[in-house]
Tab-separated table of C-alpha atoms in Angstrom:
chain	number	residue	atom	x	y	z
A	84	UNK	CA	0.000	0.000	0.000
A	85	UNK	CA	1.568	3.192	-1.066
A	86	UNK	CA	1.621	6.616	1.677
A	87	UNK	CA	1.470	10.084	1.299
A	88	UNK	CA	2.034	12.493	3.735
A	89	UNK	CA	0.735	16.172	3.390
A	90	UNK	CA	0.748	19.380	6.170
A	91	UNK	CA	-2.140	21.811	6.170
A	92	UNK	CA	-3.251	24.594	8.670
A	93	UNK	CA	-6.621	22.471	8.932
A	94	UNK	CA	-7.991	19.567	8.252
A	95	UNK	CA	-11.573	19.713	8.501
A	96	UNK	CA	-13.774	15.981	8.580
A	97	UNK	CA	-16.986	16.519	6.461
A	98	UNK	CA	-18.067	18.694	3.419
A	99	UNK	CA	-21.754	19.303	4.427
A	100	UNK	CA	-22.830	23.234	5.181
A	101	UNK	CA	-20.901	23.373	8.220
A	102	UNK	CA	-17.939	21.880	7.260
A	103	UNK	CA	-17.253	23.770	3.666
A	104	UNK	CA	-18.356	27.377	5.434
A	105	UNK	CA	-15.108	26.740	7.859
A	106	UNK	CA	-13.350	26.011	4.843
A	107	UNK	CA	-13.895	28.709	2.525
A	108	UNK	CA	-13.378	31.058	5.441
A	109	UNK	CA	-10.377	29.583	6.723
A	110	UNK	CA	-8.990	29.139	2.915
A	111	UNK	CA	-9.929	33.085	2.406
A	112	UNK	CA	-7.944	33.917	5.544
A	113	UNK	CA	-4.783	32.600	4.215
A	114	UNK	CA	-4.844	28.876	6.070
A	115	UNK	CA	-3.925	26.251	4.167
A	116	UNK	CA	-6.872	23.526	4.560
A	117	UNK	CA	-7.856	19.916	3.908
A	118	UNK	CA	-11.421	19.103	3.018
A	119	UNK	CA	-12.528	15.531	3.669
A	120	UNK	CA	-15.791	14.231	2.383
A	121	UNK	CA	-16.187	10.245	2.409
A	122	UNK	CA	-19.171	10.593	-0.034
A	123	UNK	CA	-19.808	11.267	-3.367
A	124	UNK	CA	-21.551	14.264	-4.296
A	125	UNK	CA	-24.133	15.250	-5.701
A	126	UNK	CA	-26.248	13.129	-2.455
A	127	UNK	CA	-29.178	13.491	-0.953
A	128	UNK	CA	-29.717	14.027	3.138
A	129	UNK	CA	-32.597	13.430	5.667
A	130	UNK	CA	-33.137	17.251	5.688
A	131	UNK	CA	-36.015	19.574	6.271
A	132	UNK	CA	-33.869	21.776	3.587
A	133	UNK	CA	-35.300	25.064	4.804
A	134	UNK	CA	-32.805	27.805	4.901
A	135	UNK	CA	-33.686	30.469	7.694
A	136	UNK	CA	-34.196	34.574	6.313
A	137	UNK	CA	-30.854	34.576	8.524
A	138	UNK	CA	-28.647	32.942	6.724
A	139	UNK	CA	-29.004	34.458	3.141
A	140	UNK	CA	-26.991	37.264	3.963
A	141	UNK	CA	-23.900	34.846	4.415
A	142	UNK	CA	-24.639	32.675	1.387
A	143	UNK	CA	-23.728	35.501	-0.603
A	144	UNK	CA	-21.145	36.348	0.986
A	145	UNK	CA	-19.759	32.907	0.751
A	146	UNK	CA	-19.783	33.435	-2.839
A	147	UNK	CA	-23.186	31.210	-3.436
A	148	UNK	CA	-26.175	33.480	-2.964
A	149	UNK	CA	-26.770	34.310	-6.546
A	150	UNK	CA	-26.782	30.817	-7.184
A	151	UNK	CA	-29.040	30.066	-4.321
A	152	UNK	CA	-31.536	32.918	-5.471
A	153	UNK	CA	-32.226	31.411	-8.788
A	154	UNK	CA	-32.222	27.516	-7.970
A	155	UNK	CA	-34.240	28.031	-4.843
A	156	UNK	CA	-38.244	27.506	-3.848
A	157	UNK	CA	-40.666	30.205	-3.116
A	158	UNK	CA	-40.711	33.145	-0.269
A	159	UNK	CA	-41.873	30.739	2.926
A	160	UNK	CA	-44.310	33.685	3.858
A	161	UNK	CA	-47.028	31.384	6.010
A	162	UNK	CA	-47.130	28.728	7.792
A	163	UNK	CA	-49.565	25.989	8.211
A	164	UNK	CA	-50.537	23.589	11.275
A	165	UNK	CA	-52.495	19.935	9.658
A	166	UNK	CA	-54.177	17.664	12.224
A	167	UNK	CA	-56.149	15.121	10.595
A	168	UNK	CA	-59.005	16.885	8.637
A	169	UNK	CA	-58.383	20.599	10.450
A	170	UNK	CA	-55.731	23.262	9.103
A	171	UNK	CA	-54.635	26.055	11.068
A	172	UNK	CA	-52.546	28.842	9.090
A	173	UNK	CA	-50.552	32.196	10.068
A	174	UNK	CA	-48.195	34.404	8.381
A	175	UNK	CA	-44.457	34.438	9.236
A	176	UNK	CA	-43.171	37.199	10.428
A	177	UNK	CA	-40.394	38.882	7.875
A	178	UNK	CA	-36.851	39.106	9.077
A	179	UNK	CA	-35.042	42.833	9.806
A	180	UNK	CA	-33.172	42.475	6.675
A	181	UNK	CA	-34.088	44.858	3.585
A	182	UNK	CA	-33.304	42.091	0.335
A	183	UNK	CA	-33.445	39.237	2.406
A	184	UNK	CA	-37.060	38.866	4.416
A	185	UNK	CA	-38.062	35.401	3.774
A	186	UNK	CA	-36.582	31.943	4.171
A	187	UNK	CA	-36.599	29.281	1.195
A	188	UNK	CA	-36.033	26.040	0.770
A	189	UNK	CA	-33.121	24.351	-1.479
A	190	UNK	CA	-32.606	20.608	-1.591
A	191	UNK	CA	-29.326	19.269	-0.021
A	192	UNK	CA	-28.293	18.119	-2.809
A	193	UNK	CA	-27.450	21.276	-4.756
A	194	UNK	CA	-26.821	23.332	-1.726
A	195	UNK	CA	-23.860	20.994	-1.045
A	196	UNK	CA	-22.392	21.049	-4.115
A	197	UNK	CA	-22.414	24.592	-4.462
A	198	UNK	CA	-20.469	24.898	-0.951
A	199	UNK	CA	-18.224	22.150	-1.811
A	200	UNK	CA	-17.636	24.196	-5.008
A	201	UNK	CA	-16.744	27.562	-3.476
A	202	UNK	CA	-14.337	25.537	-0.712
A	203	UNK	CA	-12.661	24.508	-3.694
A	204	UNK	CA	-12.212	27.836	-5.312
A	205	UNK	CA	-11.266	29.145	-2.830
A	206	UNK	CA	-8.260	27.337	-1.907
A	207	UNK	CA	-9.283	24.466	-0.205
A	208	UNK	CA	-7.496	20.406	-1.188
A	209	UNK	CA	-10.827	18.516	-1.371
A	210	UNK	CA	-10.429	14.793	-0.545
A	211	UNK	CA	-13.550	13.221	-1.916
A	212	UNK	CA	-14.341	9.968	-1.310
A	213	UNK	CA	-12.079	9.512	1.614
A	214	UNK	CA	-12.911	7.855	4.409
A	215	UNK	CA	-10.674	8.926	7.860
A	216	UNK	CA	-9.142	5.848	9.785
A	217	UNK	CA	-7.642	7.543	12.471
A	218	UNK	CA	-7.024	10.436	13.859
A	219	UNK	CA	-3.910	11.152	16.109
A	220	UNK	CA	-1.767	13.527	17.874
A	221	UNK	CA	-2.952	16.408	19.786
A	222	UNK	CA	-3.218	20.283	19.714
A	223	UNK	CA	-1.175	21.651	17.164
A	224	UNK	CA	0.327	18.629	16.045
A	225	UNK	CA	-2.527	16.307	14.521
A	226	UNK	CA	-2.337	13.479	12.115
A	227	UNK	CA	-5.273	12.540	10.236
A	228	UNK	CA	-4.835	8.541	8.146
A	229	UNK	CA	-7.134	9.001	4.968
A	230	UNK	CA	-8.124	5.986	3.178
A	231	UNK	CA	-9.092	5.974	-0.906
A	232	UNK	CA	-11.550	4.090	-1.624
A	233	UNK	CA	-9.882	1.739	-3.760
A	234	UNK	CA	-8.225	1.291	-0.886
A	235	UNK	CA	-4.606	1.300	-2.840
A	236	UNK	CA	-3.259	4.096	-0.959
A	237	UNK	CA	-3.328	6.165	3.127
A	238	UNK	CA	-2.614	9.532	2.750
A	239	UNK	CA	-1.398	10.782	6.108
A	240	UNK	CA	-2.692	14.578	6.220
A	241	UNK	CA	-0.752	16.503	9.575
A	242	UNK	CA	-2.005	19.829	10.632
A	243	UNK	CA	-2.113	21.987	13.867
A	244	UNK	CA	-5.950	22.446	13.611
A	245	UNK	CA	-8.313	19.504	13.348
A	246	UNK	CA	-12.294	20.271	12.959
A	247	UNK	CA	-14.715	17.586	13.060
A	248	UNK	CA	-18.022	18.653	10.679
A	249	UNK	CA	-18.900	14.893	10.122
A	250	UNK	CA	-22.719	15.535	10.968
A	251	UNK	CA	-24.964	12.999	12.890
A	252	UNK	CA	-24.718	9.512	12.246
A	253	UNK	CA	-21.167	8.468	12.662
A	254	UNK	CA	-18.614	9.864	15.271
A	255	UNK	CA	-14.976	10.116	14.250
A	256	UNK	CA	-12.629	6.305	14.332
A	257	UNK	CA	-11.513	7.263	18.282
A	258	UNK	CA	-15.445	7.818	19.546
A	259	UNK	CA	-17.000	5.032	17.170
A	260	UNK	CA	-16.786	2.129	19.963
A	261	UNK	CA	-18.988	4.923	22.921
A	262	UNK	CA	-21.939	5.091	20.979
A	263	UNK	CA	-25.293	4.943	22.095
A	264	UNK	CA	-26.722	1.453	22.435
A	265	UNK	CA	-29.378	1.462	24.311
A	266	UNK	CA	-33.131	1.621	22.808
A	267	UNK	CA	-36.272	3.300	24.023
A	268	UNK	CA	-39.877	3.693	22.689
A	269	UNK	CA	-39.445	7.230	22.715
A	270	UNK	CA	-36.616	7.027	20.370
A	271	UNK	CA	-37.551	9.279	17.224
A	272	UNK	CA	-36.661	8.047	13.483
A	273	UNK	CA	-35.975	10.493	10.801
A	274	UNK	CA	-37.608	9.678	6.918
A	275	UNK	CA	-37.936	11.803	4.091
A	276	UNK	CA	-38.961	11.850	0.741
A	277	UNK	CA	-39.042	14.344	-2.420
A	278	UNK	CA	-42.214	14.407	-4.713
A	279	UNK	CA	-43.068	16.152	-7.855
A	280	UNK	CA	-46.164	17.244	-9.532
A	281	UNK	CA	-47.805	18.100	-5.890
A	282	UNK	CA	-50.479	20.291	-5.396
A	283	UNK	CA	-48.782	21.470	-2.427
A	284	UNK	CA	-49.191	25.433	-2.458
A	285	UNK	CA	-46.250	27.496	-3.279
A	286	UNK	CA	-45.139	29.825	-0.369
A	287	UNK	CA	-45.803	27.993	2.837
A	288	UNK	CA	-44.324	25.777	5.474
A	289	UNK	CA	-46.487	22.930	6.519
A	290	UNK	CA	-46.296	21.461	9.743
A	291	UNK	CA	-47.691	17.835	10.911
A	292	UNK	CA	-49.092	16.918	14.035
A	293	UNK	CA	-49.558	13.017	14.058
A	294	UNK	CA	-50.338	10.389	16.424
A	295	UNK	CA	-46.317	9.142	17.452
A	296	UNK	CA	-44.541	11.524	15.763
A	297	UNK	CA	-44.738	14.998	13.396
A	298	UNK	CA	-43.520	16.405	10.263
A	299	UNK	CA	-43.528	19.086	7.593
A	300	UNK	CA	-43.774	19.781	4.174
A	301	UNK	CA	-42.059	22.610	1.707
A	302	UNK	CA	-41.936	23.488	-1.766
A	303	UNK	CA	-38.283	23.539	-2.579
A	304	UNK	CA	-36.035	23.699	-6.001
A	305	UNK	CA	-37.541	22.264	-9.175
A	306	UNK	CA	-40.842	22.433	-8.293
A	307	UNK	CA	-40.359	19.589	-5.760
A	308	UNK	CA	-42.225	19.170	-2.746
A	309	UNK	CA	-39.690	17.595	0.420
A	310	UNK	CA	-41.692	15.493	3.156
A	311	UNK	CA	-40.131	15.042	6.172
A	312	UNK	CA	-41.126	13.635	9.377
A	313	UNK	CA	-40.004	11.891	12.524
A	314	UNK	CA	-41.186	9.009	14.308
A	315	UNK	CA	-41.563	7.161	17.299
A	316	UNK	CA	-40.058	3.898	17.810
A	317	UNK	CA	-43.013	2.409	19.647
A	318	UNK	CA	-44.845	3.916	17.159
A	319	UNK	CA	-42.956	2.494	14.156
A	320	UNK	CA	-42.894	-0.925	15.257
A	321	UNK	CA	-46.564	-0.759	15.521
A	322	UNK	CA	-46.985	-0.125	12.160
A	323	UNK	CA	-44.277	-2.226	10.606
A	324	UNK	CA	-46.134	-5.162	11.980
A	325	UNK	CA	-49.124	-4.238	10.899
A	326	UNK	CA	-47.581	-4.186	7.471
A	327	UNK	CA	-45.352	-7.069	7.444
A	328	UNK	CA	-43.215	-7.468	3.935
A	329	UNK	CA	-43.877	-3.840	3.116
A	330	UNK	CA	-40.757	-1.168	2.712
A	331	UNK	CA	-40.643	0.716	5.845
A	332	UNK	CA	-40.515	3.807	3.204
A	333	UNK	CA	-44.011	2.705	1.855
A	334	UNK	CA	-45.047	2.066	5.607
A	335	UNK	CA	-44.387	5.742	6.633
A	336	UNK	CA	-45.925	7.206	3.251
A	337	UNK	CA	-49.323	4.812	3.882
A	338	UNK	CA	-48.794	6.594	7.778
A	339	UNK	CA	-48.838	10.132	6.542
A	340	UNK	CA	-51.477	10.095	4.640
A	341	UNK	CA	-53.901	8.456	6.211
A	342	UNK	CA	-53.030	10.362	9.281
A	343	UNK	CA	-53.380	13.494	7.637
A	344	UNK	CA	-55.668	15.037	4.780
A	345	UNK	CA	-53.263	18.197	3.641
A	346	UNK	CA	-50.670	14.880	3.379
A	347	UNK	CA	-53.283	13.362	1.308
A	348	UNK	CA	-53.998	16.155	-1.142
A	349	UNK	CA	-50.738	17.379	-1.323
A	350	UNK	CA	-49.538	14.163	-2.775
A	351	UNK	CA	-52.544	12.994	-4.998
A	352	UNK	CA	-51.296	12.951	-8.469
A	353	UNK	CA	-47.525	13.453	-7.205
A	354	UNK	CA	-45.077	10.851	-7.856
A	355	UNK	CA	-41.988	9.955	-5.746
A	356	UNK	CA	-38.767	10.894	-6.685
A	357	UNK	CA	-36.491	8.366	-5.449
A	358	UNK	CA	-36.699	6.160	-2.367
A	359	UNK	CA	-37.751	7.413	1.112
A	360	UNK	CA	-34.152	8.190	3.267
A	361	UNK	CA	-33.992	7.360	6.794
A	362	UNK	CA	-32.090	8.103	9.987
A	363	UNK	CA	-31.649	7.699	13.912
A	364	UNK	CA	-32.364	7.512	16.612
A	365	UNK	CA	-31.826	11.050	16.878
A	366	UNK	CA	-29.885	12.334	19.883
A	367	UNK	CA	-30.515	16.184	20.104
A	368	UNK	CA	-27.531	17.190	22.900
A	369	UNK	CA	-24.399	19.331	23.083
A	370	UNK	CA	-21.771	17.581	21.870
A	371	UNK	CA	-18.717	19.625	23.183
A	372	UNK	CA	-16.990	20.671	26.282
A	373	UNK	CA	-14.078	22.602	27.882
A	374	UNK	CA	-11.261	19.300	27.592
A	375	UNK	CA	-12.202	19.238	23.434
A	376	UNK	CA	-8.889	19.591	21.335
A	377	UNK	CA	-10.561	19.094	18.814
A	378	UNK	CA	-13.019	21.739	17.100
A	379	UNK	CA	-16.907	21.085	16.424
A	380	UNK	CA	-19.157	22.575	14.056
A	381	UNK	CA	-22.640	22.027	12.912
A	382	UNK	CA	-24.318	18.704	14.678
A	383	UNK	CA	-20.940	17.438	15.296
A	384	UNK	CA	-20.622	20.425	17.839
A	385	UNK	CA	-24.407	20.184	19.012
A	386	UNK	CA	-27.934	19.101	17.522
A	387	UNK	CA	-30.936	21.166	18.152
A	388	UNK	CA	-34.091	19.096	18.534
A	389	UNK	CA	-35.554	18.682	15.029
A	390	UNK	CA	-39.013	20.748	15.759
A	391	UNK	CA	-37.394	23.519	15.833
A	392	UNK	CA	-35.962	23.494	12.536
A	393	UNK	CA	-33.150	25.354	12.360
A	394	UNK	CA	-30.594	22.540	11.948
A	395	UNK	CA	-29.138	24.462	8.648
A	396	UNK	CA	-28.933	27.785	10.565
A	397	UNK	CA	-27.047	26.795	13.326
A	398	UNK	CA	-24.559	24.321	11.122
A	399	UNK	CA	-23.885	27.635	9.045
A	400	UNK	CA	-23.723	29.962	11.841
A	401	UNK	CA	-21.916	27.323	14.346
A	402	UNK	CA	-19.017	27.339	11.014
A	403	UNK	CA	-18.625	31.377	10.602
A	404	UNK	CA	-18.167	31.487	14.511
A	405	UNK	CA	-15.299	29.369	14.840
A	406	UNK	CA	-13.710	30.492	11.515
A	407	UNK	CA	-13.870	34.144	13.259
A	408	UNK	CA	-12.333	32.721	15.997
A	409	UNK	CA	-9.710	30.916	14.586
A	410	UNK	CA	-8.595	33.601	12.628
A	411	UNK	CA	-8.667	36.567	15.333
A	412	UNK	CA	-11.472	38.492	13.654
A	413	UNK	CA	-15.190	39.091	13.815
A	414	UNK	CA	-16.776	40.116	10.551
A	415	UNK	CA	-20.540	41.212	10.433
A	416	UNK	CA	-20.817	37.529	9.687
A	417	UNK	CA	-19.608	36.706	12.914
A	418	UNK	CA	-21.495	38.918	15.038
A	419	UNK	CA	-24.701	37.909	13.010
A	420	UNK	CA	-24.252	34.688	13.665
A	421	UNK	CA	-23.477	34.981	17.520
A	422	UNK	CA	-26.240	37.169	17.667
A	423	UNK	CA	-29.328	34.613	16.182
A	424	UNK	CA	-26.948	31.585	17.957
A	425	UNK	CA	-27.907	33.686	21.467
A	426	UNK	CA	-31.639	34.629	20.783
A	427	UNK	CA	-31.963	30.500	19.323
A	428	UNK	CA	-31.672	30.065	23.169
A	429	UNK	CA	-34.829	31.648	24.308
């Protein structure tokens, strides 16, 4: 097996939002900076894919907002509440922000890629697909082992900053053996689905109340309509064996609707656009504290329960914080972001 070995300022472990913000910051600040991503984009995520008014501001100054503005959905101007057969609707209040009022909604898929895209124009050595073995050292003298997936070659990637932006599902090599094993019936599931041809109307974020778990509903890029929803364990065990044989997918579609009329009209006539995606348990929780060498960002650093919806906004706004920190400034980025990080709290 052939070696490599290559010195950065940074090496930073996942391309998602949070993980290619610190890197085109930390690329434009002069670092030199290792991008690892052990999937291939484009990809698709279990992802509300609602970006907050909040955060438009800093997709164009990350160099994507013009591209944002023409792929994304509709103005989210309203919001609706579906319980069975009743609907409950309000408007949104519009953000303090002059071009940038509304949220919108942009699938995962392109608002990746266009991140990934900027890190690399902006400086940044992309290592994509590479999965990390191991990562050792300490402070200011890390070593990161980087397997191709041919598995021909370890690149051995040293740096004096090491950021973990892997996301969710899978810790980094050292905390993969401390994971969660334990189960309870509270446990919530994650599934989502994209649909075109929906009657779902334009402009509005739906929100499910169901018996075991809840969900929403947005017009996004394309004209597609993203359905997302968690679950109960309890619950979904019910209805699996109620359903034996069946794809849980087509389980939690049959759930939705019949649970739920706006489910029902938005989707008759739609069809599916690939299969339903799944994740969890979830495990909302900060994920850092005061002996960490190593930096977080985005749900690495700390997941917000999924209700709220603001997992996007604080994965952007968790990234510009600790590339202001790590590079002695605070832009109006910065101060933004600490700002809607601090009122996210009450």
């Amino acid at each position: 097996m052939n070696s490599a070995a290559t010195t950065f300022d940074a090496v930073i472990v996942g391309a998602g939002p949070a993980g290619s913000t610190v890197a085109i910051q930390l690329a434009r600040g002069g670092w030199s900076v290792a991008l690892i991503e052990k999937q291939r984009f484009p990809r698709r995520k279990v992802c509300g894919e609602c970006v907050a008014a909040s955060n438009l501001q800093l997709l164009h100054d990350l160099g994507i907002g013009d591209a944002f503005d023409v792929s994304a959905g509709p103005a989210l101007r309203r919001v609706t509440l579906l319980r069975g057969d009743s609907v409950a609707a309000a408007r949104l209040p519009a953000a303090e922000h002059d071009r940038f009022p509304w949220g919108r909604a942009l699938g995962r898929e392109t608002l990746d890629g266009l991140l990934l895209d900027q890190a690399r124009a902006a400086g940044a050595v992309v290592f994509q697909p590479c999965a990390v073995q191991a990562i050792l050292g300490s402070a200011g003298a890390w070593q990161c082992e980087v397997r191709t997936p041919d598995a021909t070659a370890m690149l051995r990637l040293r740096a004096r900053v090491m950021i973990d932006a892997h996301g969710s599902w899978e810790g980094l090599p050292s905390e993969r053996p401390t994971r969660r094993l334990a189960r309870h019936a509270s446990d919530l599931f994650a599934f989502k689905a994209n649909f075109t041809g929906s009657s779902l109307p334009e402009g509005a974020i739906s929100v499910l109340a169901l018996d075991g778990g809840y969900g929403g509903m947005v017009l996004a890029d394309g004209g597609t309509v993203t359905i997302a929803c968690c679950i109960r364990r309890d619950r979904l065990s019910e209805l699996r064996s109620a359903a034996l044989g069946q794809c849980v997918g087509d389980v939690v579609e049959t759930w939705l609707q019949r649970e739920c009329a706006g489910v029902r009209n938005a989707l008759d006539g739609a069809l599916r656009d690939g299969p339903w995606l799944s994740s969890g348990p979830l495990a909302p929780g900060i994920r850092v504290d005061a002996q960490d060498t190593i930096f977080r960002v985005g749900n690495a650093a700390g997941e917000a329960h999924p209700i709220l919806g603001e997992g996007m906004s604080m994965a952007l706004q968790s990234a510009v914080l600790l590339s202001a920190h790590l590079l002695g400034t605070e832009s109006g980025q910065a101060r933004a972001a600490r700002t809607e990080s601090r009122d996210a709290q009450y």
